[in-house]
Amino acid sequence: MASQIPKKPNQPVAPPSIGSDDSVVLERRTQRVKPPQMFQVVLLNDDFTPMEFVVHVIQEYFSKDRETATQIMLKIHLEGKGICGVYSRDVATTKVDQVTQAARQAGHPLQCLSEPVE
Ligand code: TYC
């Protein structure tokens, strides 16, 4: 027989227990699993990395179209830093490593880091 208590999506239910009159008791539990911490990947401005290289990096590694990538690059250039994307910890770490390696290989000092989203 189907559960008698309406269940919100993903709302956990305790294992059924048997009441004193042999009835089956389903106890609703509040959600215990909190969503994972997310990390924003940030590029920092510098005086040496060419604008075109930064636009290319934002397109390639953060899947932005050219116009969006250009807007993000200009924001970094004017404000000192800018968020390129928000990811799980592992994906953010991989993005930082890939961008840093691409920049060093091309001889640019571009700084990329990840930080927890509040
Ligand atoms: N400031 C750089 C220049 O004038 C461009 C730049 C933009 C560099 C963004 C890094 O994250 C950066 N060539």
Tab-separated table of N, CA and C and ligand atoms in Angstrom:
chain	number	residue	atom	x	y	z
A	1	MET	N	0.838	-1.199	0.000
A	1	MET	CA	0.000	0.000	0.000
A	1	MET	C	0.876	1.253	0.000
A	2	ALA	N	0.424	2.284	-0.658
A	2	ALA	CA	1.231	3.508	-0.732
A	2	ALA	C	1.248	4.222	0.618
A	3	SER	N	2.266	5.059	0.830
A	3	SER	CA	2.388	5.844	2.062
A	3	SER	C	1.158	6.727	2.274
A	4	GLN	N	0.711	6.850	3.536
A	4	GLN	CA	-0.481	7.648	3.835
A	4	GLN	C	-0.152	9.125	4.043
A	5	ILE	N	1.125	9.452	4.293
A	5	ILE	CA	1.438	10.857	4.506
A	5	ILE	C	2.024	11.452	3.238
A	6	PRO	N	1.482	12.610	2.859
A	6	PRO	CA	2.022	13.231	1.646
A	6	PRO	C	3.496	13.537	1.852
A	7	LYS	N	4.288	13.324	0.818
A	7	LYS	CA	5.737	13.457	0.940
A	7	LYS	C	6.218	14.493	-0.063
A	8	LYS	N	6.932	15.496	0.464
A	8	LYS	CA	7.549	16.456	-0.455
A	8	LYS	C	8.687	15.750	-1.173
A	9	PRO	N	9.065	16.204	-2.358
A	9	PRO	CA	10.179	15.565	-3.044
A	9	PRO	C	11.421	15.561	-2.152
A	10	ASN	N	12.094	14.433	-2.087
A	10	ASN	CA	13.357	14.272	-1.350
A	10	ASN	C	13.218	14.404	0.161
A	11	GLN	N	11.995	14.457	0.673
A	11	GLN	CA	11.889	14.547	2.131
A	11	GLN	C	12.041	13.153	2.720
A	12	PRO	N	13.039	12.972	3.605
A	12	PRO	CA	13.273	11.636	4.142
A	12	PRO	C	12.156	11.202	5.078
A	13	VAL	N	11.931	9.904	5.102
A	13	VAL	CA	10.958	9.330	6.021
A	13	VAL	C	11.686	8.271	6.833
A	14	ALA	N	11.477	8.261	8.163
A	14	ALA	CA	12.138	7.283	9.022
A	14	ALA	C	11.646	5.881	8.667
A	15	PRO	N	12.435	4.855	8.977
A	15	PRO	CA	11.959	3.487	8.729
A	15	PRO	C	10.646	3.275	9.465
A	16	PRO	N	9.714	2.540	8.882
A	16	PRO	CA	8.421	2.345	9.537
A	16	PRO	C	8.588	1.666	10.893
A	17	SER	N	7.811	2.085	11.890
A	17	SER	CA	7.820	1.397	13.177
A	17	SER	C	6.399	0.902	13.447
A	18	ILE	N	6.263	-0.031	14.387
A	18	ILE	CA	4.958	-0.632	14.668
A	18	ILE	C	4.382	0.005	15.938
A	19	GLY	N	3.189	0.605	15.830
A	19	GLY	CA	2.525	1.225	16.976
A	19	GLY	C	2.001	0.169	17.937
A	20	SER	N	1.532	0.611	19.134
A	20	SER	CA	1.071	-0.324	20.165
A	20	SER	C	-0.134	-1.141	19.688
A	21	ASP	N	-0.914	-0.573	18.775
A	21	ASP	CA	-2.082	-1.319	18.267
A	21	ASP	C	-1.762	-2.024	16.954
A	22	ASP	N	-0.447	-2.293	16.742
A	22	ASP	CA	0.026	-2.988	15.535
A	22	ASP	C	-0.077	-2.157	14.261
A	23	SER	N	-0.470	-0.864	14.379
A	23	SER	CA	-0.506	-0.026	13.191
A	23	SER	C	0.927	0.316	12.772
A	24	VAL	N	1.096	0.623	11.494
A	24	VAL	CA	2.419	1.018	10.993
A	24	VAL	C	2.530	2.536	11.085
A	25	VAL	N	3.592	3.007	11.733
A	25	VAL	CA	3.777	4.451	11.926
A	25	VAL	C	4.904	4.928	11.026
A	26	LEU	N	4.585	5.896	10.157
A	26	LEU	CA	5.627	6.514	9.325
A	26	LEU	C	5.909	7.907	9.881
A	27	GLU	N	7.136	8.118	10.286
A	27	GLU	CA	7.499	9.399	10.894
A	27	GLU	C	8.233	10.256	9.866
A	28	ARG	N	7.764	11.491	9.678
A	28	ARG	CA	8.421	12.390	8.740
A	28	ARG	C	9.666	12.971	9.405
A	29	ARG	N	10.764	13.029	8.675
A	29	ARG	CA	12.004	13.624	9.212
A	29	ARG	C	12.355	14.875	8.420
A	30	THR	N	12.928	15.850	9.098
A	30	THR	CA	13.386	17.031	8.368
A	30	THR	C	14.704	16.703	7.655
A	31	GLN	N	14.988	17.438	6.590
A	31	GLN	CA	16.189	17.183	5.779
A	31	GLN	C	17.448	17.340	6.620
A	32	ARG	N	18.349	16.357	6.602
A	32	ARG	CA	19.584	16.442	7.382
A	32	ARG	C	20.795	16.756	6.522
A	33	VAL	N	20.668	16.573	5.224
A	33	VAL	CA	21.832	16.745	4.351
A	33	VAL	C	21.803	18.162	3.784
A	34	LYS	N	22.843	18.932	4.107
A	34	LYS	CA	22.867	20.293	3.558
A	34	LYS	C	23.570	20.277	2.200
A	35	PRO	N	23.183	21.195	1.327
A	35	PRO	CA	23.807	21.199	-0.003
A	35	PRO	C	25.305	21.454	0.115
A	36	PRO	N	26.105	20.922	-0.829
A	36	PRO	CA	27.560	21.070	-0.723
A	36	PRO	C	27.989	22.528	-0.866
A	37	GLN	N	29.085	22.878	-0.189
A	37	GLN	CA	29.681	24.208	-0.342
A	37	GLN	C	30.070	24.417	-1.807
A	38	MET	N	29.765	25.587	-2.347
A	38	MET	CA	30.139	25.890	-3.726
A	38	MET	C	31.308	26.888	-3.734
A	39	PHE	N	32.063	26.865	-4.826
A	39	PHE	CA	33.279	27.694	-4.925
A	39	PHE	C	33.236	28.547	-6.183
A	40	GLN	N	33.504	29.849	-6.016
A	40	GLN	CA	33.579	30.724	-7.187
A	40	GLN	C	35.026	30.802	-7.657
A	41	VAL	N	35.177	30.696	-8.971
A	41	VAL	CA	36.513	30.798	-9.569
A	41	VAL	C	36.689	32.234	-10.058
A	42	VAL	N	37.772	32.842	-9.593
A	42	VAL	CA	38.001	34.273	-9.766
A	42	VAL	C	39.299	34.486	-10.550
A	43	LEU	N	39.272	35.458	-11.459
A	43	LEU	CA	40.512	35.912	-12.102
A	43	LEU	C	40.873	37.277	-11.521
A	44	LEU	N	42.172	37.495	-11.343
A	44	LEU	CA	42.670	38.781	-10.844
A	44	LEU	C	43.283	39.578	-11.985
A	45	ASN	N	43.169	40.890	-11.882
A	45	ASN	CA	43.796	41.741	-12.893
A	45	ASN	C	45.314	41.778	-12.700
A	46	ASP	N	46.009	42.018	-13.777
A	46	ASP	CA	47.442	42.341	-13.705
A	46	ASP	C	47.743	43.257	-14.886
A	47	ASP	N	48.979	43.775	-14.929
A	47	ASP	CA	49.308	44.768	-15.965
A	47	ASP	C	49.881	44.143	-17.235
A	48	PHE	N	50.040	42.821	-17.253
A	48	PHE	CA	50.818	42.209	-18.330
A	48	PHE	C	50.050	41.234	-19.222
A	49	THR	N	49.112	40.494	-18.649
A	49	THR	CA	48.381	39.501	-19.454
A	49	THR	C	47.533	40.228	-20.504
A	50	PRO	N	47.659	39.860	-21.770
A	50	PRO	CA	46.871	40.544	-22.809
A	50	PRO	C	45.362	40.315	-22.629
A	51	MET	N	44.583	41.354	-22.910
A	51	MET	CA	43.117	41.243	-22.812
A	51	MET	C	42.601	40.077	-23.645
A	52	GLU	N	43.158	39.936	-24.839
A	52	GLU	CA	42.672	38.881	-25.746
A	52	GLU	C	42.876	37.489	-25.143
A	53	PHE	N	43.987	37.303	-24.445
A	53	PHE	CA	44.236	36.005	-23.805
A	53	PHE	C	43.201	35.732	-22.716
A	54	VAL	N	42.874	36.753	-21.930
A	54	VAL	CA	41.894	36.587	-20.839
A	54	VAL	C	40.519	36.245	-21.429
A	55	VAL	N	40.142	36.926	-22.498
A	55	VAL	CA	38.856	36.627	-23.144
A	55	VAL	C	38.844	35.169	-23.618
A	56	HIS	N	39.940	34.746	-24.228
A	56	HIS	CA	40.059	33.358	-24.716
A	56	HIS	C	39.908	32.361	-23.563
A	57	VAL	N	40.586	32.635	-22.446
A	57	VAL	CA	40.528	31.742	-21.275
A	57	VAL	C	39.089	31.642	-20.747
A	58	ILE	N	38.418	32.784	-20.664
A	58	ILE	CA	37.051	32.776	-20.112
A	58	ILE	C	36.110	32.013	-21.044
A	59	GLN	N	36.318	32.142	-22.344
A	59	GLN	CA	35.495	31.380	-23.299
A	59	GLN	C	35.769	29.880	-23.189
A	60	GLU	N	37.062	29.535	-23.173
A	60	GLU	CA	37.463	28.120	-23.220
A	60	GLU	C	37.122	27.363	-21.948
A	61	TYR	N	37.465	27.945	-20.800
A	61	TYR	CA	37.397	27.188	-19.542
A	61	TYR	C	36.112	27.451	-18.762
A	62	PHE	N	35.404	28.533	-19.105
A	62	PHE	CA	34.186	28.846	-18.356
A	62	PHE	C	32.956	28.876	-19.271
A	63	SER	N	33.147	28.397	-20.503
A	63	SER	CA	32.028	28.209	-21.450
A	63	SER	C	31.165	29.456	-21.643
A	64	LYS	N	31.825	30.600	-21.755
A	64	LYS	CA	31.087	31.847	-22.015
A	64	LYS	C	31.220	32.207	-23.497
A	65	ASP	N	30.173	32.863	-24.036
A	65	ASP	CA	30.313	33.348	-25.415
A	65	ASP	C	31.258	34.568	-25.413
A	66	ARG	N	31.664	34.967	-26.608
A	66	ARG	CA	32.709	35.995	-26.718
A	66	ARG	C	32.290	37.314	-26.056
A	67	GLU	N	31.020	37.676	-26.240
A	67	GLU	CA	30.538	38.944	-25.684
A	67	GLU	C	30.563	38.909	-24.144
A	68	THR	N	30.060	37.834	-23.565
A	68	THR	CA	30.060	37.698	-22.096
A	68	THR	C	31.489	37.660	-21.564
A	69	ALA	N	32.357	36.908	-22.267
A	69	ALA	CA	33.754	36.802	-21.841
A	69	ALA	C	34.431	38.175	-21.859
A	70	THR	N	34.114	38.967	-22.868
A	70	THR	CA	34.698	40.312	-22.972
A	70	THR	C	34.207	41.198	-21.828
A	71	GLN	N	32.918	41.090	-21.507
A	71	GLN	CA	32.366	41.886	-20.391
A	71	GLN	C	33.042	41.503	-19.069
A	72	ILE	N	33.222	40.202	-18.845
A	72	ILE	CA	33.858	39.748	-17.593
A	72	ILE	C	35.307	40.248	-17.543
A	73	MET	N	36.022	40.116	-18.673
A	73	MET	CA	37.420	40.573	-18.723
A	73	MET	C	37.514	42.068	-18.395
A	74	LEU	N	36.619	42.866	-18.985
A	74	LEU	CA	36.665	44.323	-18.757
A	74	LEU	C	36.352	44.659	-17.299
A	75	LYS	N	35.429	43.916	-16.712
A	75	LYS	CA	35.106	44.123	-15.292
A	75	LYS	C	36.352	43.850	-14.430
A	76	ILE	N	37.057	42.759	-14.743
A	76	ILE	CA	38.281	42.434	-13.995
A	76	ILE	C	39.319	43.548	-14.186
A	77	HIS	N	39.463	43.958	-15.433
A	77	HIS	CA	40.444	45.004	-15.772
A	77	HIS	C	40.150	46.298	-14.990
A	78	LEU	N	38.876	46.632	-14.854
A	78	LEU	CA	38.496	47.902	-14.202
A	78	LEU	C	38.383	47.781	-12.683
A	79	GLU	N	37.958	46.617	-12.195
A	79	GLU	CA	37.659	46.486	-10.760
A	79	GLU	C	38.683	45.647	-9.991
A	80	GLY	N	39.587	44.979	-10.727
A	80	GLY	CA	40.655	44.238	-10.037
A	80	GLY	C	40.428	42.747	-9.957
A	81	LYS	N	39.184	42.318	-9.915
A	81	LYS	CA	38.892	40.883	-9.907
A	81	LYS	C	37.485	40.642	-10.439
A	82	GLY	N	37.210	39.387	-10.803
A	82	GLY	CA	35.872	39.057	-11.302
A	82	GLY	C	35.611	37.565	-11.251
A	83	ILE	N	34.354	37.217	-11.012
A	83	ILE	CA	33.942	35.809	-10.935
A	83	ILE	C	33.669	35.277	-12.336
A	84	CYS	N	34.296	34.138	-12.656
A	84	CYS	CA	34.091	33.531	-13.972
A	84	CYS	C	33.093	32.380	-13.942
A	85	GLY	N	32.879	31.787	-12.750
A	85	GLY	CA	31.923	30.684	-12.635
A	85	GLY	C	31.876	30.180	-11.214
A	86	VAL	N	30.833	29.404	-10.901
A	86	VAL	CA	30.653	28.831	-9.555
A	86	VAL	C	30.477	27.319	-9.710
A	87	TYR	N	31.272	26.552	-8.951
A	87	TYR	CA	31.334	25.094	-9.141
A	87	TYR	C	31.487	24.379	-7.799
A	88	SER	N	31.353	23.070	-7.843
A	88	SER	CA	31.716	22.249	-6.687
A	88	SER	C	33.228	22.397	-6.441
A	89	ARG	N	33.686	21.975	-5.251
A	89	ARG	CA	35.099	22.160	-4.885
A	89	ARG	C	36.049	21.553	-5.926
A	90	ASP	N	35.796	20.310	-6.320
A	90	ASP	CA	36.711	19.609	-7.237
A	90	ASP	C	36.760	20.270	-8.606
A	91	VAL	N	35.595	20.642	-9.113
A	91	VAL	CA	35.567	21.271	-10.442
A	91	VAL	C	36.267	22.626	-10.385
A	92	ALA	N	36.025	23.395	-9.315
A	92	ALA	CA	36.674	24.709	-9.171
A	92	ALA	C	38.192	24.549	-9.129
A	93	THR	N	38.674	23.562	-8.368
A	93	THR	CA	40.123	23.323	-8.272
A	93	THR	C	40.700	22.974	-9.639
A	94	THR	N	39.981	22.155	-10.387
A	94	THR	CA	40.454	21.774	-11.728
A	94	THR	C	40.514	22.988	-12.649
A	95	LYS	N	39.498	23.850	-12.588
A	95	LYS	CA	39.493	25.066	-13.424
A	95	LYS	C	40.710	25.936	-13.099
A	96	VAL	N	40.974	26.133	-11.791
A	96	VAL	CA	42.117	26.961	-11.372
A	96	VAL	C	43.411	26.367	-11.942
A	97	ASP	N	43.576	25.053	-11.804
A	97	ASP	CA	44.802	24.400	-12.298
A	97	ASP	C	44.931	24.545	-13.817
A	98	GLN	N	43.823	24.334	-14.533
A	98	GLN	CA	43.876	24.396	-16.000
A	98	GLN	C	44.201	25.812	-16.481
A	99	VAL	N	43.557	26.815	-15.873
A	99	VAL	CA	43.776	28.209	-16.290
A	99	VAL	C	45.218	28.620	-15.969
A	100	THR	N	45.683	28.247	-14.768
A	100	THR	CA	47.053	28.624	-14.363
A	100	THR	C	48.074	27.984	-15.300
A	101	GLN	N	47.854	26.721	-15.635
A	101	GLN	CA	48.788	26.037	-16.542
A	101	GLN	C	48.778	26.684	-17.928
A	102	ALA	N	47.588	27.011	-18.439
A	102	ALA	CA	47.502	27.642	-19.768
A	102	ALA	C	48.209	28.996	-19.761
A	103	ALA	N	48.034	29.756	-18.676
A	103	ALA	CA	48.659	31.080	-18.592
A	103	ALA	C	50.183	30.965	-18.535
A	104	ARG	N	50.680	30.045	-17.694
A	104	ARG	CA	52.141	29.900	-17.582
A	104	ARG	C	52.742	29.421	-18.893
A	105	GLN	N	52.063	28.492	-19.536
A	105	GLN	CA	52.543	27.952	-20.815
A	105	GLN	C	52.652	29.063	-21.854
A	106	ALA	N	51.722	30.028	-21.782
A	106	ALA	CA	51.734	31.150	-22.730
A	106	ALA	C	52.632	32.294	-22.239
A	107	GLY	N	53.223	32.132	-21.041
A	107	GLY	CA	54.150	33.140	-20.526
A	107	GLY	C	53.480	34.335	-19.876
A	108	HIS	N	52.234	34.156	-19.378
A	108	HIS	CA	51.499	35.264	-18.757
A	108	HIS	C	51.364	35.050	-17.245
A	109	PRO	N	51.341	36.147	-16.472
A	109	PRO	CA	51.282	36.018	-15.005
A	109	PRO	C	49.857	35.934	-14.436
A	110	LEU	N	48.864	35.746	-15.297
A	110	LEU	CA	47.447	35.717	-14.881
A	110	LEU	C	47.246	34.863	-13.618
A	111	GLN	N	46.546	35.437	-12.638
A	111	GLN	CA	46.258	34.745	-11.377
A	111	GLN	C	44.812	34.293	-11.367
A	112	CYS	N	44.619	32.993	-11.034
A	112	CYS	CA	43.280	32.419	-10.934
A	112	CYS	C	43.164	31.712	-9.600
A	113	LEU	N	42.072	31.944	-8.879
A	113	LEU	CA	41.892	31.292	-7.569
A	113	LEU	C	40.421	30.949	-7.365
A	114	SER	N	40.196	30.077	-6.383
A	114	SER	CA	38.800	29.772	-6.043
A	114	SER	C	38.566	30.113	-4.581
A	115	GLU	N	37.319	30.528	-4.277
A	115	GLU	CA	36.979	30.889	-2.898
A	115	GLU	C	35.553	30.443	-2.602
A	116	PRO	N	35.300	30.025	-1.362
A	116	PRO	CA	33.954	29.560	-1.021
A	116	PRO	C	32.917	30.663	-1.199
A	117	VAL	N	31.758	30.301	-1.687
A	117	VAL	CA	30.639	31.250	-1.803
A	117	VAL	C	29.968	31.311	-0.436
A	118	GLU	N	29.717	32.538	0.083
A	118	GLU	CA	29.069	32.646	1.410
A	118	GLU	C	27.650	32.093	1.339
B	1	TYC	N1	44.940	44.542	-17.342
B	1	TYC	C1	45.299	43.732	-18.484
B	1	TYC	C2	45.781	44.630	-19.605
B	1	TYC	O1	45.544	45.825	-19.604
B	1	TYC	C3	44.132	42.879	-18.955
B	1	TYC	C4	43.691	41.863	-17.953
B	1	TYC	C5	42.328	41.668	-17.726
B	1	TYC	C6	44.604	41.064	-17.298
B	1	TYC	C7	41.892	40.720	-16.827
B	1	TYC	C8	44.191	40.092	-16.367
B	1	TYC	O2	42.385	38.969	-15.254
B	1	TYC	C9	42.826	39.932	-16.141
B	1	TYC	N2	46.442	44.024	-20.599
